[in-house]
Coordinates of N, CA and C in Angstrom, one line a residue:
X300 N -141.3 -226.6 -81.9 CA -140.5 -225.4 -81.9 C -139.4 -225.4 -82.9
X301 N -139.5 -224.8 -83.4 CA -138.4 -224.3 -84.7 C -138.0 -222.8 -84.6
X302 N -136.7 -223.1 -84.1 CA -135.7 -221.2 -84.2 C -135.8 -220.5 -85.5
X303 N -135.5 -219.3 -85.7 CA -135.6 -218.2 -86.5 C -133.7 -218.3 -87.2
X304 N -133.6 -218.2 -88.1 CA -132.2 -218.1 -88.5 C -132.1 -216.7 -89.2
X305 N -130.9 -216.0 -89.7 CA -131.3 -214.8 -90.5 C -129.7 -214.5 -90.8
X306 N -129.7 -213.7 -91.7 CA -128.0 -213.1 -92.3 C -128.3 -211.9 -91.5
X307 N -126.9 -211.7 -90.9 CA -126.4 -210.2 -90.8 C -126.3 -209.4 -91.5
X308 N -125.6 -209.8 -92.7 CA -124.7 -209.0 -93.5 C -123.6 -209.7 -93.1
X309 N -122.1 -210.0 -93.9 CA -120.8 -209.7 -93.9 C -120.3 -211.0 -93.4
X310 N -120.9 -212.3 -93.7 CA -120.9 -213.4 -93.9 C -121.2 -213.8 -92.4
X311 N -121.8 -213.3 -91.7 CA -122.6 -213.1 -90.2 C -124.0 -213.9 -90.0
X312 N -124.2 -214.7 -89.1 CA -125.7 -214.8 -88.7 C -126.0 -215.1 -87.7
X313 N -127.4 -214.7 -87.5 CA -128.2 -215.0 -86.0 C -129.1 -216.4 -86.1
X314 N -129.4 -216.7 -84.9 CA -130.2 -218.0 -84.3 C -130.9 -217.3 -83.3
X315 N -132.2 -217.5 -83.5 CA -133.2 -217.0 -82.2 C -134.1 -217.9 -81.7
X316 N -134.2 -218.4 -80.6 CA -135.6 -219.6 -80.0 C -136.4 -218.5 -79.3
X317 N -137.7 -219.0 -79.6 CA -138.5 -218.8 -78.3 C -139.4 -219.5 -78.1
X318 N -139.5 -219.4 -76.7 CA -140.2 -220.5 -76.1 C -140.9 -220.2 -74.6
X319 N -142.2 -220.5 -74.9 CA -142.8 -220.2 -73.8 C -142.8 -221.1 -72.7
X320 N -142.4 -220.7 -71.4 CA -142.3 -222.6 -70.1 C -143.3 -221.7 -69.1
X321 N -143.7 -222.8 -68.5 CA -144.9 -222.5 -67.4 C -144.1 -222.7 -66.0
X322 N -143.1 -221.5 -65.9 CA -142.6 -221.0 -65.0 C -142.6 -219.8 -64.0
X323 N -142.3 -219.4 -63.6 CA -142.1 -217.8 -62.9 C -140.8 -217.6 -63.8
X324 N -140.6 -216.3 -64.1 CA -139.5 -215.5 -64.5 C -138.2 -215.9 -63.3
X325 N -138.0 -216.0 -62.2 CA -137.2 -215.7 -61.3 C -136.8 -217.7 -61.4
X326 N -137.5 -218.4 -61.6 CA -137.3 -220.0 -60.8 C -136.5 -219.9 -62.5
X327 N -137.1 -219.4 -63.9 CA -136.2 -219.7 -65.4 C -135.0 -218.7 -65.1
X328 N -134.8 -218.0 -64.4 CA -133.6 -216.9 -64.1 C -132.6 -217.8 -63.9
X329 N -132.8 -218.2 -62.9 CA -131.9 -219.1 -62.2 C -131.4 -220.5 -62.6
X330 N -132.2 -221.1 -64.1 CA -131.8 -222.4 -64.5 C -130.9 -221.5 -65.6
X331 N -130.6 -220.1 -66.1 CA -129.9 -219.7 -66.9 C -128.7 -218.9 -66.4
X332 N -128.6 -218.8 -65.1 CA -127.6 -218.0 -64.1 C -127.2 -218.8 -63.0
X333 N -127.6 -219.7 -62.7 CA -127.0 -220.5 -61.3 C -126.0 -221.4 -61.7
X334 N -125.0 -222.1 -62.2 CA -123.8 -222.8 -62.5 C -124.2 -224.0 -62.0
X335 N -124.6 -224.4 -61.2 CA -125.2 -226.0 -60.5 C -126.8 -226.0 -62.0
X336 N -127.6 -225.2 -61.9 CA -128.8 -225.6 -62.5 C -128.1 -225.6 -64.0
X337 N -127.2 -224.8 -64.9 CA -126.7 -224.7 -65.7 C -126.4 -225.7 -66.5
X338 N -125.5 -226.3 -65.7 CA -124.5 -227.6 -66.0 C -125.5 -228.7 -66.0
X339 N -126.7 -228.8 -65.5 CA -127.8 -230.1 -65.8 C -128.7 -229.7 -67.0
X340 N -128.2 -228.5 -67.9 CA -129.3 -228.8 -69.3 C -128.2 -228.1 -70.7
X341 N -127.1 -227.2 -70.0 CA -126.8 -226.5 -71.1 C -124.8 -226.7 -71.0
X342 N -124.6 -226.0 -70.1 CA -123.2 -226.1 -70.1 C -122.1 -226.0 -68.7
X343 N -121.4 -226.2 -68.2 CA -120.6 -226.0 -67.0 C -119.6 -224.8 -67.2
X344 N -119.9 -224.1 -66.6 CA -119.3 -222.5 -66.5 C -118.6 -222.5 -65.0
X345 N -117.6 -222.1 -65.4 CA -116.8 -221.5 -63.8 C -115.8 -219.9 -64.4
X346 N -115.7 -219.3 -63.2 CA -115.5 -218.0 -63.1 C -116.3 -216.9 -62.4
X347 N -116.1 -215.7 -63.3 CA -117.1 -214.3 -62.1 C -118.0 -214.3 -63.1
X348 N -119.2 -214.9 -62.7 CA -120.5 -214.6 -63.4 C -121.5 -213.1 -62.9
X349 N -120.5 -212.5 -62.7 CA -121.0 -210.6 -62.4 C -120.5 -209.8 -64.0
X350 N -121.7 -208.5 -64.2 CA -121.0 -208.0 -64.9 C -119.6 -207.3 -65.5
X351 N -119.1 -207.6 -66.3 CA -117.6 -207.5 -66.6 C -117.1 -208.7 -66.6
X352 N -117.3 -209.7 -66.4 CA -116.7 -211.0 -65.3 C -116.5 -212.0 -66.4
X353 N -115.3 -212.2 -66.4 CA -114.7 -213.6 -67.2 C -115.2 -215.3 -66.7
X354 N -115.5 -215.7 -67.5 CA -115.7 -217.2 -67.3 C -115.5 -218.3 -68.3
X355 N -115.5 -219.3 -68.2 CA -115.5 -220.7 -69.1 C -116.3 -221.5 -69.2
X356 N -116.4 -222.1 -70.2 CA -117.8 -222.8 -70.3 C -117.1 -224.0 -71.5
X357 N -117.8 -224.7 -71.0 CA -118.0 -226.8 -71.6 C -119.5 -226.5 -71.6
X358 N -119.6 -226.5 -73.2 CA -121.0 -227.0 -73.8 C -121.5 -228.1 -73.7
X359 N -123.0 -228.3 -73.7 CA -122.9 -230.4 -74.3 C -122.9 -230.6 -75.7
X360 N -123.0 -229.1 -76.4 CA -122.8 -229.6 -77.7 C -121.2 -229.9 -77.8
X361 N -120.3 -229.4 -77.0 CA -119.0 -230.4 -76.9 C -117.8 -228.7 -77.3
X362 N -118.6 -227.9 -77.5 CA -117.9 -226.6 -77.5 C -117.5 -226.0 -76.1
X363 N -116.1 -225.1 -76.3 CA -116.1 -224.7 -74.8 C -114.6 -223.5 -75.0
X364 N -115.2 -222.7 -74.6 CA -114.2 -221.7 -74.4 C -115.0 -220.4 -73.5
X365 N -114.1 -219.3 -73.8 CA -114.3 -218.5 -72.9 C -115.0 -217.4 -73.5
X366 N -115.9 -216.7 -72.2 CA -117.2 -216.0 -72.2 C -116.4 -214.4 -71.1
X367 N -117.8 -213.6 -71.6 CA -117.4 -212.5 -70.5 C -119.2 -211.8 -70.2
X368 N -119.4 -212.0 -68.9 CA -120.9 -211.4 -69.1 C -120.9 -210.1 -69.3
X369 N -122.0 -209.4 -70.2 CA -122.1 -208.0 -70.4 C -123.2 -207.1 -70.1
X370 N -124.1 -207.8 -69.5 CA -125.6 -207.0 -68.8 C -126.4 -208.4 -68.0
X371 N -126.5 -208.1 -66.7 CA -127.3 -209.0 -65.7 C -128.5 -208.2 -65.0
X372 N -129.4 -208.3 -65.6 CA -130.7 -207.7 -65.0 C -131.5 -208.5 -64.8
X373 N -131.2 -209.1 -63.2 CA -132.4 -210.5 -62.9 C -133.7 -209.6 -62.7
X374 N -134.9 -210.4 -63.4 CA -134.3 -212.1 -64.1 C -135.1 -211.3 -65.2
X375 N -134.9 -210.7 -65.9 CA -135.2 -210.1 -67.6 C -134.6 -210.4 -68.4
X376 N -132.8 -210.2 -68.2 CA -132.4 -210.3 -69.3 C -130.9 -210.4 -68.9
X377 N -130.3 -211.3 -69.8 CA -128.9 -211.4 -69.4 C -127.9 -211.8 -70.9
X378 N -127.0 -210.9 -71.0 CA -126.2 -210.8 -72.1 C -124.5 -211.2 -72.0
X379 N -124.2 -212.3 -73.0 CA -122.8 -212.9 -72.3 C -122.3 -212.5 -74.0
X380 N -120.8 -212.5 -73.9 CA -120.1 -212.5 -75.3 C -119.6 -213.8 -75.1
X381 N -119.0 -214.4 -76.7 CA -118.2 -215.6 -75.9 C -117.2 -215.3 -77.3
X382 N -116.3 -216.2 -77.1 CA -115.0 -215.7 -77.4 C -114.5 -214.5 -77.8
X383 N -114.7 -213.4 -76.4 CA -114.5 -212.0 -76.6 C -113.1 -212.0 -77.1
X384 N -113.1 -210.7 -78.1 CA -111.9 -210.2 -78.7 C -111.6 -211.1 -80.1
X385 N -112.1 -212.5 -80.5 CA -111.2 -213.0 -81.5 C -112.6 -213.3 -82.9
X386 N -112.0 -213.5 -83.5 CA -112.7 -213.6 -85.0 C -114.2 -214.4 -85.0
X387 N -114.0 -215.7 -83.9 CA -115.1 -215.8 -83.5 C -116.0 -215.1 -82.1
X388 N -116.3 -214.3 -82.2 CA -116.7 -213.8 -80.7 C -118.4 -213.6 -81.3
X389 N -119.3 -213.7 -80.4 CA -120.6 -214.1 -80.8 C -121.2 -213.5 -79.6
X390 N -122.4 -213.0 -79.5 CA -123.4 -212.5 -78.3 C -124.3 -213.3 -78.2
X391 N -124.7 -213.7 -77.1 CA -125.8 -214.6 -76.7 C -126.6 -213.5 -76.0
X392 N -128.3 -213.7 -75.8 CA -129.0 -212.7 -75.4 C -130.0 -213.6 -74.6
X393 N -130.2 -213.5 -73.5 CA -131.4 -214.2 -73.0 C -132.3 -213.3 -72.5
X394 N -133.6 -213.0 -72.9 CA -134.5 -212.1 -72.7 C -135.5 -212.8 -72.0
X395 N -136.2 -212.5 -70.5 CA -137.4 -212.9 -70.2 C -138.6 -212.3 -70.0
X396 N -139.8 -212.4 -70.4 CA -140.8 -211.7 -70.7 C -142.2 -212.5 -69.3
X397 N -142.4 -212.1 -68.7 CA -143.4 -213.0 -67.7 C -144.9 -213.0 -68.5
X398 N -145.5 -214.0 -69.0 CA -146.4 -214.2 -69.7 C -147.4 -215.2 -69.0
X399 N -148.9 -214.9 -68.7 CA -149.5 -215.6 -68.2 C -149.1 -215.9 -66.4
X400 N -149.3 -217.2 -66.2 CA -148.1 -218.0 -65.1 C -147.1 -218.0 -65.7
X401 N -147.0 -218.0 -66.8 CA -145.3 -218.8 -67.1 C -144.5 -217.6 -67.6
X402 N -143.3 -217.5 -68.4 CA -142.1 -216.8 -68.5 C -142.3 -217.3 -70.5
X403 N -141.9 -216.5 -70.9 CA -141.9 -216.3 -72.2 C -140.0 -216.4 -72.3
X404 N -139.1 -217.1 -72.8 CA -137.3 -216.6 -73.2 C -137.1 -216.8 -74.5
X405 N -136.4 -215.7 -74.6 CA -136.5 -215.6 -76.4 C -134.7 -215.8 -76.1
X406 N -133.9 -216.2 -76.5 CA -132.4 -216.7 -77.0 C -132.2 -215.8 -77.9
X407 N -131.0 -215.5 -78.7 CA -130.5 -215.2 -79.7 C -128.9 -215.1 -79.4
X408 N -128.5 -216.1 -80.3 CA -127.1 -215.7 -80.1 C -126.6 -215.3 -81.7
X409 N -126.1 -213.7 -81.8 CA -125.4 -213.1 -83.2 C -124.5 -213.5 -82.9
X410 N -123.7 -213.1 -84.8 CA -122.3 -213.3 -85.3 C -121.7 -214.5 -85.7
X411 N -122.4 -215.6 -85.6 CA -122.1 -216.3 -85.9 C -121.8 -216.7 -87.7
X412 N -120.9 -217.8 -87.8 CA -120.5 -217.6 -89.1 C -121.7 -218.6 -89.9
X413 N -122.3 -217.3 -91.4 CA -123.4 -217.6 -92.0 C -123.4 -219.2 -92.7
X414 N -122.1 -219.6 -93.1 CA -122.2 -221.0 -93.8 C -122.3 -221.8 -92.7
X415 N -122.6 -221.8 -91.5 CA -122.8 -222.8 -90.3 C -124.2 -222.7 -89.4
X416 N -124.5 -221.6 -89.7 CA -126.0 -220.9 -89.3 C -127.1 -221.9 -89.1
X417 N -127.2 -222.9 -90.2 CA -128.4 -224.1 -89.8 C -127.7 -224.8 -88.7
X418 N -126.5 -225.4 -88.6 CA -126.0 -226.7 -87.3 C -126.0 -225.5 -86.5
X419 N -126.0 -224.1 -86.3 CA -126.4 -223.6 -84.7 C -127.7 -223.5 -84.4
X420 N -128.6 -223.6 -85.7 CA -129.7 -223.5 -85.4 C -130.4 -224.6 -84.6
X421 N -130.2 -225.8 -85.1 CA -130.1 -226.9 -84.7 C -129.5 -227.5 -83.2
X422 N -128.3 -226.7 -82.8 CA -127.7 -226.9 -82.0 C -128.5 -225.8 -80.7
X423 N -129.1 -224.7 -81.2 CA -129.8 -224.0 -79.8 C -131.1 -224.8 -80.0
X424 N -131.6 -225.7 -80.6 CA -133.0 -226.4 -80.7 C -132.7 -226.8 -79.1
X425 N -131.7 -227.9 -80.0 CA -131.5 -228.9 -78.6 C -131.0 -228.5 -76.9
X426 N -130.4 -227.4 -76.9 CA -130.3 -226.6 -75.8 C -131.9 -226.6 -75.3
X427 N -132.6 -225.7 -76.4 CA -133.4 -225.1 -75.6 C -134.7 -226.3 -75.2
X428 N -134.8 -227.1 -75.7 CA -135.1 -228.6 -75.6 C -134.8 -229.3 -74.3
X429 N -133.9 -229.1 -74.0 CA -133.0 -229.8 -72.6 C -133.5 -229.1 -72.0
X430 N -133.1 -227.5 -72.1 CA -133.8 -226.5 -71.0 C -135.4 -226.8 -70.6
X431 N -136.4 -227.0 -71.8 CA -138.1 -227.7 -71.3 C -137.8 -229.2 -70.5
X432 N -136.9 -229.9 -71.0 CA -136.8 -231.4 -70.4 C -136.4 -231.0 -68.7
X433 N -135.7 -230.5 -68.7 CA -134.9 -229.9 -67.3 C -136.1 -229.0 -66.5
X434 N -136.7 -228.0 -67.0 CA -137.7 -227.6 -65.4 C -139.0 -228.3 -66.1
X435 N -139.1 -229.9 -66.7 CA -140.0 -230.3 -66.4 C -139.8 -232.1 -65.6
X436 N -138.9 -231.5 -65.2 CA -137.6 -232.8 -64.3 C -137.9 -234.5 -65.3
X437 N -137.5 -233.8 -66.4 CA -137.3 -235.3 -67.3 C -135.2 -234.9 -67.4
X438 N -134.8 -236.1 -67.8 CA -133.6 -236.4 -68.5 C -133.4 -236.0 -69.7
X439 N -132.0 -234.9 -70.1 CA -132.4 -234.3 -71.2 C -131.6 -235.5 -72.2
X440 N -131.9 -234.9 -73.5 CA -131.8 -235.1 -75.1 C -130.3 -236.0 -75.0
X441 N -130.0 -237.1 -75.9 CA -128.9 -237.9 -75.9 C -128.4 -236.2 -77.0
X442 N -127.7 -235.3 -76.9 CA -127.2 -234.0 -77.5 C -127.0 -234.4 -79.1
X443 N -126.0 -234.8 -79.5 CA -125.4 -235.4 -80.9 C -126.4 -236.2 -81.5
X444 N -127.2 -236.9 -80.7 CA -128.0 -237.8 -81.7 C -129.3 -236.7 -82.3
X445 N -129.6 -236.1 -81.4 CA -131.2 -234.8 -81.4 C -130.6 -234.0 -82.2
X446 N -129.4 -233.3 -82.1 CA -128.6 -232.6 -83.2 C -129.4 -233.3 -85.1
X447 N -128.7 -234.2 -84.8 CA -128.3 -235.1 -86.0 C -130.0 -234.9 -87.1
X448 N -130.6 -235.3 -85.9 CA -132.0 -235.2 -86.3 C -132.7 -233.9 -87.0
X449 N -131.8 -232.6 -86.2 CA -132.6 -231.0 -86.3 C -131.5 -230.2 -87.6
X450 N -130.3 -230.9 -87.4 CA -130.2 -230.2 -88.6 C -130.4 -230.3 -90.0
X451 N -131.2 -231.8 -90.5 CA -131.4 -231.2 -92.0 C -132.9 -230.2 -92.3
X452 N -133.2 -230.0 -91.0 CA -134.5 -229.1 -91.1 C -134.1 -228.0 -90.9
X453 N -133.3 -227.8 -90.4 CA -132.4 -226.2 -90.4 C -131.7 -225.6 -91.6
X454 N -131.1 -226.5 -92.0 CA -130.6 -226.9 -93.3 C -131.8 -226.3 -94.7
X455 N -132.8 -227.3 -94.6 CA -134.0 -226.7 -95.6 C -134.5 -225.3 -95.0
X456 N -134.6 -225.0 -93.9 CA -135.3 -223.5 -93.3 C -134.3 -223.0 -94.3
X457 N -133.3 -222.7 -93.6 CA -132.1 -221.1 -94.3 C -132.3 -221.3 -95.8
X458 N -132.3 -222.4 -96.6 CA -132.1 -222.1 -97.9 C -133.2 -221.6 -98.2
X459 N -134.7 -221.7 -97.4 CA -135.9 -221.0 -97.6 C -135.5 -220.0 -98.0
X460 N -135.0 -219.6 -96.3 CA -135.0 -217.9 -96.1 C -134.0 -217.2 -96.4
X461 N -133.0 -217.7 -97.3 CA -131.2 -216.8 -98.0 C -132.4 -216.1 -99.1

């Protein structure tokens, strides 16, 4: 699996995964909405995880600040901003599609800034990587080292596709 990268325009870019898991839509809902399943593949969040609702988050990429949810439609689709209001503020998108037995989740997080666009690329690999290791009850990715690994191929993708 290899994500999609793209310019916005206006020194902006997106990161997209998808990935198909041989799950139910409702059992992947809940490893991207429940705070206990959360914290074992992606990040530890506390706060009001309802829409409007402020929270915080510790990444394992080692990032961590503050989020605000913006649309919760279990288990389809759920939309968070994260550092609402400031120069960095970015949308994350989790879309679920029920495909077959399993659940189709397409990711995308905009806005992000375009000279950094390969290490997020790189950096949602490995998320979404943990996420397959995680509902297939393996131990996820040592994070920094699997990083280390995905970004010079992210790196060669974007200059493909600039």
């Amino acid at each position: 699996m290899i994500g999609s990268i793209r310019s916005l325009g206006d020194g902006k870019g997106a990161v997209r995964m998808d990935s198909l898991f041989g799950t139910p839509a409702t059992d992947l809902w809940t490893a991207l909405t429940d705070p206990t399943r959360l914290a074992r593949w992606v990040a530890r969040v506390d706060g009001d995880l309802h829409p409007g609702g402020a929270f915080t988050a510790v990444f394992t990429s080692g990032w961590e600040g503050a989020g605000r949810v913006e649309l919760c439609e279990a288990p389809r689709r759920l939309t968070v901003t994260m550092s609402p209001g400031s120069e960095e503020e970015t949308v994350i998108e989790a879309v679920l599609t029920p495909e077959g037995p399993g659940t189709r989740l397409i990711v995308e997080e905009r806005g992000l800034p375009l000279g950094e666009i390969a290490a997020y690329g790189a950096g949602w690999q490995v998320h979404i990587e943990d996420l397959i290791s995680y509902e297939a009850g393996l131990e996820s990715s040592e994070w920094r080292s699997r990083w280390i690994e995905l970004n010079p191929v992210y790196e060669a993708r974007y200059r493909l596709d600039a």
